[in-house]
PDB file of C-alpha atoms in Angstrom:
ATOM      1  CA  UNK A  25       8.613  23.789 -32.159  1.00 44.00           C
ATOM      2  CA  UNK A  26       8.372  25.923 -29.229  1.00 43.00           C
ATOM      3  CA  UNK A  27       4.912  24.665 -28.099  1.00 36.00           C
ATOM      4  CA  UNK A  28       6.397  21.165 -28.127  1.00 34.00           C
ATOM      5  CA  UNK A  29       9.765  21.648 -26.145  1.00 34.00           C
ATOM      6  CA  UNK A  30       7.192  23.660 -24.040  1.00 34.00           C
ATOM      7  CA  UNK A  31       4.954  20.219 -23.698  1.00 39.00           C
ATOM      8  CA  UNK A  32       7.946  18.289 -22.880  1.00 35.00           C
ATOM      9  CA  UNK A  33       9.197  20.703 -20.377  1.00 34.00           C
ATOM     10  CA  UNK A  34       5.829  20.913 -18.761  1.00 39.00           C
ATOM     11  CA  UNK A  35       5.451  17.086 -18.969  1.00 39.00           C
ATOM     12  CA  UNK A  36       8.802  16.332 -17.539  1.00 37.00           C
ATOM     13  CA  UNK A  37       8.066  18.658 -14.528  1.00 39.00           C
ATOM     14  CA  UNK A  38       4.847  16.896 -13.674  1.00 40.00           C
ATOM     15  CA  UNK A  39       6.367  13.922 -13.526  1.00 41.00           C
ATOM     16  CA  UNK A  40       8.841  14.836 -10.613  1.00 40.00           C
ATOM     17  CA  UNK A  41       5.678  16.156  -8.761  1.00 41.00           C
ATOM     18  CA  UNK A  42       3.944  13.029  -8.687  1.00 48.00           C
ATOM     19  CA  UNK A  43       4.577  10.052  -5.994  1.00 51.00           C
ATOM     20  CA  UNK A  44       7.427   7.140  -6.752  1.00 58.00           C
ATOM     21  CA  UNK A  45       5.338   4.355  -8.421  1.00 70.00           C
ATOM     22  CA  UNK A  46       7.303   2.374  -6.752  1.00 88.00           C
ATOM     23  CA  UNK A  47       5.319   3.393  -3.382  1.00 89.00           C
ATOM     24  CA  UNK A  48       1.678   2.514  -2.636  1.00 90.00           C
ATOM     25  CA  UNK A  49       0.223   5.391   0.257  1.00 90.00           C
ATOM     26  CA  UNK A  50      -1.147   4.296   3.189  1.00 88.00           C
ATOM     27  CA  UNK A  51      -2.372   6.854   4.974  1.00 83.00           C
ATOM     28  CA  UNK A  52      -3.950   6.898   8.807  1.00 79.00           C
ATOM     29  CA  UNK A  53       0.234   8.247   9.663  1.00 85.00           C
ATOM     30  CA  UNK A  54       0.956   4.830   8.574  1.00 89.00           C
ATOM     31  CA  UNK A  55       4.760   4.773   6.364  1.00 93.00           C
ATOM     32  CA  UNK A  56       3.905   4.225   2.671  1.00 93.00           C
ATOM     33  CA  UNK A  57       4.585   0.536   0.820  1.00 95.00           C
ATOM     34  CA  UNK A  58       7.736   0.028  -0.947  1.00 95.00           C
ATOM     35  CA  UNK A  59       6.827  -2.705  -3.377  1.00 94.00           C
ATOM     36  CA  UNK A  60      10.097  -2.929  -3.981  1.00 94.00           C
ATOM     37  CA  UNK A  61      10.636  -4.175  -0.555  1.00 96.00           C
ATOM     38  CA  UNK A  62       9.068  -8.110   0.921  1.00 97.00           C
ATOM     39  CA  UNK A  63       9.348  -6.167   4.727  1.00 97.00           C
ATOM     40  CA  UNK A  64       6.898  -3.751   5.241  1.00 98.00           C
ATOM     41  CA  UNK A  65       7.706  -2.277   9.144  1.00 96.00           C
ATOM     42  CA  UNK A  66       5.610   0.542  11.262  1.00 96.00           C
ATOM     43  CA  UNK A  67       6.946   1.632  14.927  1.00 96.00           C
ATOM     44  CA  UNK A  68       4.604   0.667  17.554  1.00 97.00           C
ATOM     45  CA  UNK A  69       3.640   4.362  19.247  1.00 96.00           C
ATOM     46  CA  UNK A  70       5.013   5.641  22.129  1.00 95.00           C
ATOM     47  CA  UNK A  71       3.673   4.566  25.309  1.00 96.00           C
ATOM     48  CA  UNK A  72       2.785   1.299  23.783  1.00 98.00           C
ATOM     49  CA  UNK A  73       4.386  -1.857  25.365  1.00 97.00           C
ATOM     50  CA  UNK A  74       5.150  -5.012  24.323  1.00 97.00           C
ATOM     51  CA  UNK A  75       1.883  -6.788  26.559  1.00 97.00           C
ATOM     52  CA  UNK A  76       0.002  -3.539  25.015  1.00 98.00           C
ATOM     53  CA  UNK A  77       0.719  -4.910  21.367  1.00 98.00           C
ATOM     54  CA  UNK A  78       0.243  -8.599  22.434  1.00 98.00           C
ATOM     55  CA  UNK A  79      -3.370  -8.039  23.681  1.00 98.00           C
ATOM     56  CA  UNK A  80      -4.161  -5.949  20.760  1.00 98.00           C
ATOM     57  CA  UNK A  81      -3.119  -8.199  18.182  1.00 98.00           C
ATOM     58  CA  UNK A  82      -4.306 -11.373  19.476  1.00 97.00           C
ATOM     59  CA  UNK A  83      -7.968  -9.161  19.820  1.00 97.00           C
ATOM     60  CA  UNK A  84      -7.785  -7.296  16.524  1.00 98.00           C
ATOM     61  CA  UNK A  85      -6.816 -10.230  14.435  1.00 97.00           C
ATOM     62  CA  UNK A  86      -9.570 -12.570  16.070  1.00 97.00           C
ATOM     63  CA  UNK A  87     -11.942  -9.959  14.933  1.00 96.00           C
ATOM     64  CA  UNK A  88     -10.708 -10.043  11.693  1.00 97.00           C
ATOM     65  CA  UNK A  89     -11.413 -13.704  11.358  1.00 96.00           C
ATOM     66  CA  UNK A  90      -7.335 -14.555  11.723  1.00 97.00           C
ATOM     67  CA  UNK A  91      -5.949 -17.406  13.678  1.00 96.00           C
ATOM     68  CA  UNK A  92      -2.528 -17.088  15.077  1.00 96.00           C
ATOM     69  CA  UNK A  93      -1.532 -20.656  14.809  1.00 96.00           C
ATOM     70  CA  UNK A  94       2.400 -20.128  15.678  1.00 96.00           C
ATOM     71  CA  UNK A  95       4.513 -18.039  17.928  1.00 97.00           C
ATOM     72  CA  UNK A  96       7.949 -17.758  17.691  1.00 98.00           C
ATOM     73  CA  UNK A  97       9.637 -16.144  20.405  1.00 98.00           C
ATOM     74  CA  UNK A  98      13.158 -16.022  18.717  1.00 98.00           C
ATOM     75  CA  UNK A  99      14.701 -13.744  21.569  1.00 98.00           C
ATOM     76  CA  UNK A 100      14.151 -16.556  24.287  1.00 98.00           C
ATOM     77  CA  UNK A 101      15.860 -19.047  22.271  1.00 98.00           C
ATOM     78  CA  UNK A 102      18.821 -16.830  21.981  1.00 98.00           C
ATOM     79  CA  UNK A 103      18.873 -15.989  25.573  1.00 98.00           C
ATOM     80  CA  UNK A 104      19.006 -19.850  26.037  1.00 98.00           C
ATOM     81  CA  UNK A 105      21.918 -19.885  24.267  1.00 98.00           C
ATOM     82  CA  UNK A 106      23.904 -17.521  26.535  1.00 98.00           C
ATOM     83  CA  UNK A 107      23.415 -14.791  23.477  1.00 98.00           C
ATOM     84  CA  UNK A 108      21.995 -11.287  24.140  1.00 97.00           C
ATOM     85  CA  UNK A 109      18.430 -10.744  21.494  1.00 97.00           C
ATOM     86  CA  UNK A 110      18.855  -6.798  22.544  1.00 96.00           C
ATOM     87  CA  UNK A 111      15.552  -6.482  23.106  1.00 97.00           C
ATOM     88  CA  UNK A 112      11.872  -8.215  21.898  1.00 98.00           C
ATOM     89  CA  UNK A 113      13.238 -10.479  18.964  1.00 98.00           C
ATOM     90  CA  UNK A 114       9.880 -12.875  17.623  1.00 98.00           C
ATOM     91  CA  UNK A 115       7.566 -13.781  15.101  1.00 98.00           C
ATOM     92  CA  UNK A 116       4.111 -14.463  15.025  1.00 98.00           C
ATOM     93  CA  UNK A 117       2.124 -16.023  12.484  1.00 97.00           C
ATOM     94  CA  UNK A 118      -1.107 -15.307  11.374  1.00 97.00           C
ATOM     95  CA  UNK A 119      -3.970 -16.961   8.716  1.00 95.00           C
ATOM     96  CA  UNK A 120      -7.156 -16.510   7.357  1.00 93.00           C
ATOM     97  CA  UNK A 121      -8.253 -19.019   4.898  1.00 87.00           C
ATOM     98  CA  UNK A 122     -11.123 -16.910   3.571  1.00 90.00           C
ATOM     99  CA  UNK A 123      -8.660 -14.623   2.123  1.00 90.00           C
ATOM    100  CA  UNK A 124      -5.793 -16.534   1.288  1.00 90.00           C
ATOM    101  CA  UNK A 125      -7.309 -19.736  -0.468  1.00 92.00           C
ATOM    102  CA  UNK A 126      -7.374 -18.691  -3.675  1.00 93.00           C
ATOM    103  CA  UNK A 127      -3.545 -17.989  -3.733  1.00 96.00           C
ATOM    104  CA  UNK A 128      -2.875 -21.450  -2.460  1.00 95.00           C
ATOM    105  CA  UNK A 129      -5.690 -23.282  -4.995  1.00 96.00           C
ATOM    106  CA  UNK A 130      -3.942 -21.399  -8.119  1.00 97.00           C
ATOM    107  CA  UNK A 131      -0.858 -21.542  -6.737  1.00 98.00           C
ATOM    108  CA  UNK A 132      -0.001 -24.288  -4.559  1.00 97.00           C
ATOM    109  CA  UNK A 133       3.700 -23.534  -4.204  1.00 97.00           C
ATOM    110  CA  UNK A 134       3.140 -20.174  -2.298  1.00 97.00           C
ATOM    111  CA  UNK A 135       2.271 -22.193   0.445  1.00 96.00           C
ATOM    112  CA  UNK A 136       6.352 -22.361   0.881  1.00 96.00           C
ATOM    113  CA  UNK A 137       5.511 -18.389   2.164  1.00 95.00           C
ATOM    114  CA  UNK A 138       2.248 -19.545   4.995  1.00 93.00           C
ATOM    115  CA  UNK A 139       0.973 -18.866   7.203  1.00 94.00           C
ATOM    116  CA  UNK A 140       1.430 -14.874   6.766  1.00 96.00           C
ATOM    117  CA  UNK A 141       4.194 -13.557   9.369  1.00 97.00           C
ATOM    118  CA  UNK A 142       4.204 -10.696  11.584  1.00 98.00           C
ATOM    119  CA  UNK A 143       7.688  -9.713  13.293  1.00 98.00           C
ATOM    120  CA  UNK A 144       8.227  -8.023  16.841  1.00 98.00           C
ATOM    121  CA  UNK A 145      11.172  -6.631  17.384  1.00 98.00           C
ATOM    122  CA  UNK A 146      13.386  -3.783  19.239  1.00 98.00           C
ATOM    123  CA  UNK A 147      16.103  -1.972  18.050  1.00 96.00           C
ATOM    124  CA  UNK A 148      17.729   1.237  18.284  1.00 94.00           C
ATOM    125  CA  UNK A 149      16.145   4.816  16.850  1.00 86.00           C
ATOM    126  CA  UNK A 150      18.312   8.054  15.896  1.00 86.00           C
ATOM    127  CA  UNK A 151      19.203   8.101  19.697  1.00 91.00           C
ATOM    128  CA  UNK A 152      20.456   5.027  19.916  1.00 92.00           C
ATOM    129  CA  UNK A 153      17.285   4.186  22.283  1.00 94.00           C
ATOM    130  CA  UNK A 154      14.932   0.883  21.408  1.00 96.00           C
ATOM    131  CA  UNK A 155      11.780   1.074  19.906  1.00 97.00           C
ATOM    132  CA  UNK A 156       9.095  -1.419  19.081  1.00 98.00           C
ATOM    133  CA  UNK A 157       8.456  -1.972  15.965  1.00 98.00           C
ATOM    134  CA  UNK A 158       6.235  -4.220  13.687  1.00 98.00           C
ATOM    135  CA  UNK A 159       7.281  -6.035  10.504  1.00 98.00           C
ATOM    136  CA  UNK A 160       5.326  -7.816   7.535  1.00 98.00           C
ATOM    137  CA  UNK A 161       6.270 -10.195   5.418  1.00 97.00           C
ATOM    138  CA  UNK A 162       4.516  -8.420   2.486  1.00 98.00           C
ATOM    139  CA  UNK A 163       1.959 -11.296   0.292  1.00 97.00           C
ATOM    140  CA  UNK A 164       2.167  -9.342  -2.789  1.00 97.00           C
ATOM    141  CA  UNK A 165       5.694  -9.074  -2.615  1.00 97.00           C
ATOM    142  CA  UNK A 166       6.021 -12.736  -2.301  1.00 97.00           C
ATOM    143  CA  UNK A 167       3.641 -13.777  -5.214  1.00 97.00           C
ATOM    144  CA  UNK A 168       6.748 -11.926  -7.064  1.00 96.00           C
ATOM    145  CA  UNK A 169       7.899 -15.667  -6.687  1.00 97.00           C
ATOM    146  CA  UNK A 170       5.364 -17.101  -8.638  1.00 97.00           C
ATOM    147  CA  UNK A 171       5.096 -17.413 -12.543  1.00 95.00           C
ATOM    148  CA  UNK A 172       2.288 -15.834 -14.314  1.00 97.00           C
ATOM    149  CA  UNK A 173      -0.034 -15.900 -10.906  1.00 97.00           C
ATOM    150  CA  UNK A 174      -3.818 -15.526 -11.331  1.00 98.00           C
ATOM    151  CA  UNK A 175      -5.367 -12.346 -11.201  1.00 97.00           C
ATOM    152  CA  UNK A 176      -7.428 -13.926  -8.246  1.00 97.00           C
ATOM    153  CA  UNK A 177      -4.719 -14.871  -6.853  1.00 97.00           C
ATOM    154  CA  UNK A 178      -3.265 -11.100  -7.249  1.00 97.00           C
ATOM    155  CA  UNK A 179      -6.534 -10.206  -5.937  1.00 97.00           C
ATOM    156  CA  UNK A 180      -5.974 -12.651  -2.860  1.00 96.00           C
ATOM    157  CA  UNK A 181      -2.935 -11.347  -1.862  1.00 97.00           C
ATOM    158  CA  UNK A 182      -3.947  -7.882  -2.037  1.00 97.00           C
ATOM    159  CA  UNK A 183      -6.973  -8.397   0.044  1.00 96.00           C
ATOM    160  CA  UNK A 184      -4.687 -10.393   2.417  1.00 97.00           C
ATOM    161  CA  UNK A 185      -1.708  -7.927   2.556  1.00 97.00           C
ATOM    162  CA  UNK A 186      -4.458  -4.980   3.184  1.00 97.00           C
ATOM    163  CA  UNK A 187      -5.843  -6.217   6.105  1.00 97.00           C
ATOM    164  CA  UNK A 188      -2.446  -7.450   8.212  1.00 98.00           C
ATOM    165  CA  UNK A 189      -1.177  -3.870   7.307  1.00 97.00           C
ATOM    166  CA  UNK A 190      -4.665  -2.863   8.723  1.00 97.00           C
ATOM    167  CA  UNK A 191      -4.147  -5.255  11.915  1.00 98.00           C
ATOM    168  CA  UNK A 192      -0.764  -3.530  12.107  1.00 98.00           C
ATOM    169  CA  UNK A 193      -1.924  -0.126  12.052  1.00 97.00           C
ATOM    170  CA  UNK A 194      -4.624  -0.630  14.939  1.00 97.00           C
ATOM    171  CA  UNK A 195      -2.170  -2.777  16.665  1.00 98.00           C
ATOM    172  CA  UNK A 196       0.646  -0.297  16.908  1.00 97.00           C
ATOM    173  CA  UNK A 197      -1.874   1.905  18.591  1.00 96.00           C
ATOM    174  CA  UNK A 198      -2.641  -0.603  21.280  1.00 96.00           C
ATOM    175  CA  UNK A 199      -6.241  -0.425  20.403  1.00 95.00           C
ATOM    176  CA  UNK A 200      -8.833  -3.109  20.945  1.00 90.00           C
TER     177      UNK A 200
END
């Protein structure tokens, strides 16, 4: 009896060691993946601007094979309306049909969620200063939506998700 509450004990303790499985590491000083959460969001580094992220995404993602067919620049349109964005306020969307085709063959609803979506936006940090940041519109999260998708099209939106959080993560950087 005592070797088994001693199991349990020990068993019980390992499990508050180990990582949420709600959470999927990144890694690279990137923050980990809720996948509880569609929004997955990174700050864009210090000394970073907004042109800085621009010309790094627009290089990155052509590298990657990904055309950015739409740009939304949401702040303008508010300013246009006499209303104050408080900073960079847009979206830009992004595709790559080699990756994302097999979601949208098994699945032809999810293409309610295309092209993928990358957010820019500003807003305050701990001292109330603005930041860049970057957001995702997660693909994995989304095929949540879906009834009994494929395994390829699991696969797909893995693949998919992996490499925008991968265009993120150079892009935040301002590299090339």
């Amino acid at each position: 009896m005592r070797l088994f509450l001693f199991c349990m004990l020990c068993s019980l303790s390992a499990c508050s060691w180990a990582a949420p499985a709600h959470v999927r590491a990144i890694g690279h000083g990137m923050p980990d993946v809720d996948l509880d959460n569609a929004i997955y969001e990174v700050p864009v580094k210090p000394g970073v601007s907004y042109q800085d992220l621009i010309d790094s995404l627009k290089s990155i993602s052509e590298g990657m094979n990904f055309v950015n067919p739409a740009n939304f620049p949401i702040g303008e349109h508010m300013k246009l309306r006499g209303q104050d964005p408080q900073g960079v306020k847009e979206v830009r969307t992004f595709c790559n049909l080699s990756m994302g085709t097999e979601i949208i063959l098994d699945h032809p609803e999810f293409l309610v969620f295309a092209p993928c979506r990358l957010a820019i936006y500003e807003k305050p940090d701990a001292n109330g200063k603005r930041q860049l940041f970057l957001g995702l519109d997660r693909p994995t999260h989304d095929l949540k939506n879906i009834k009994q998708p494929t395994a390829r099209a699991q696969a797909s939106a893995q693949q998919l998700e992996d490499a925008l959080i991968q265009l993120m993560e150079k892009a935040r950087r301002g590299d090339f």
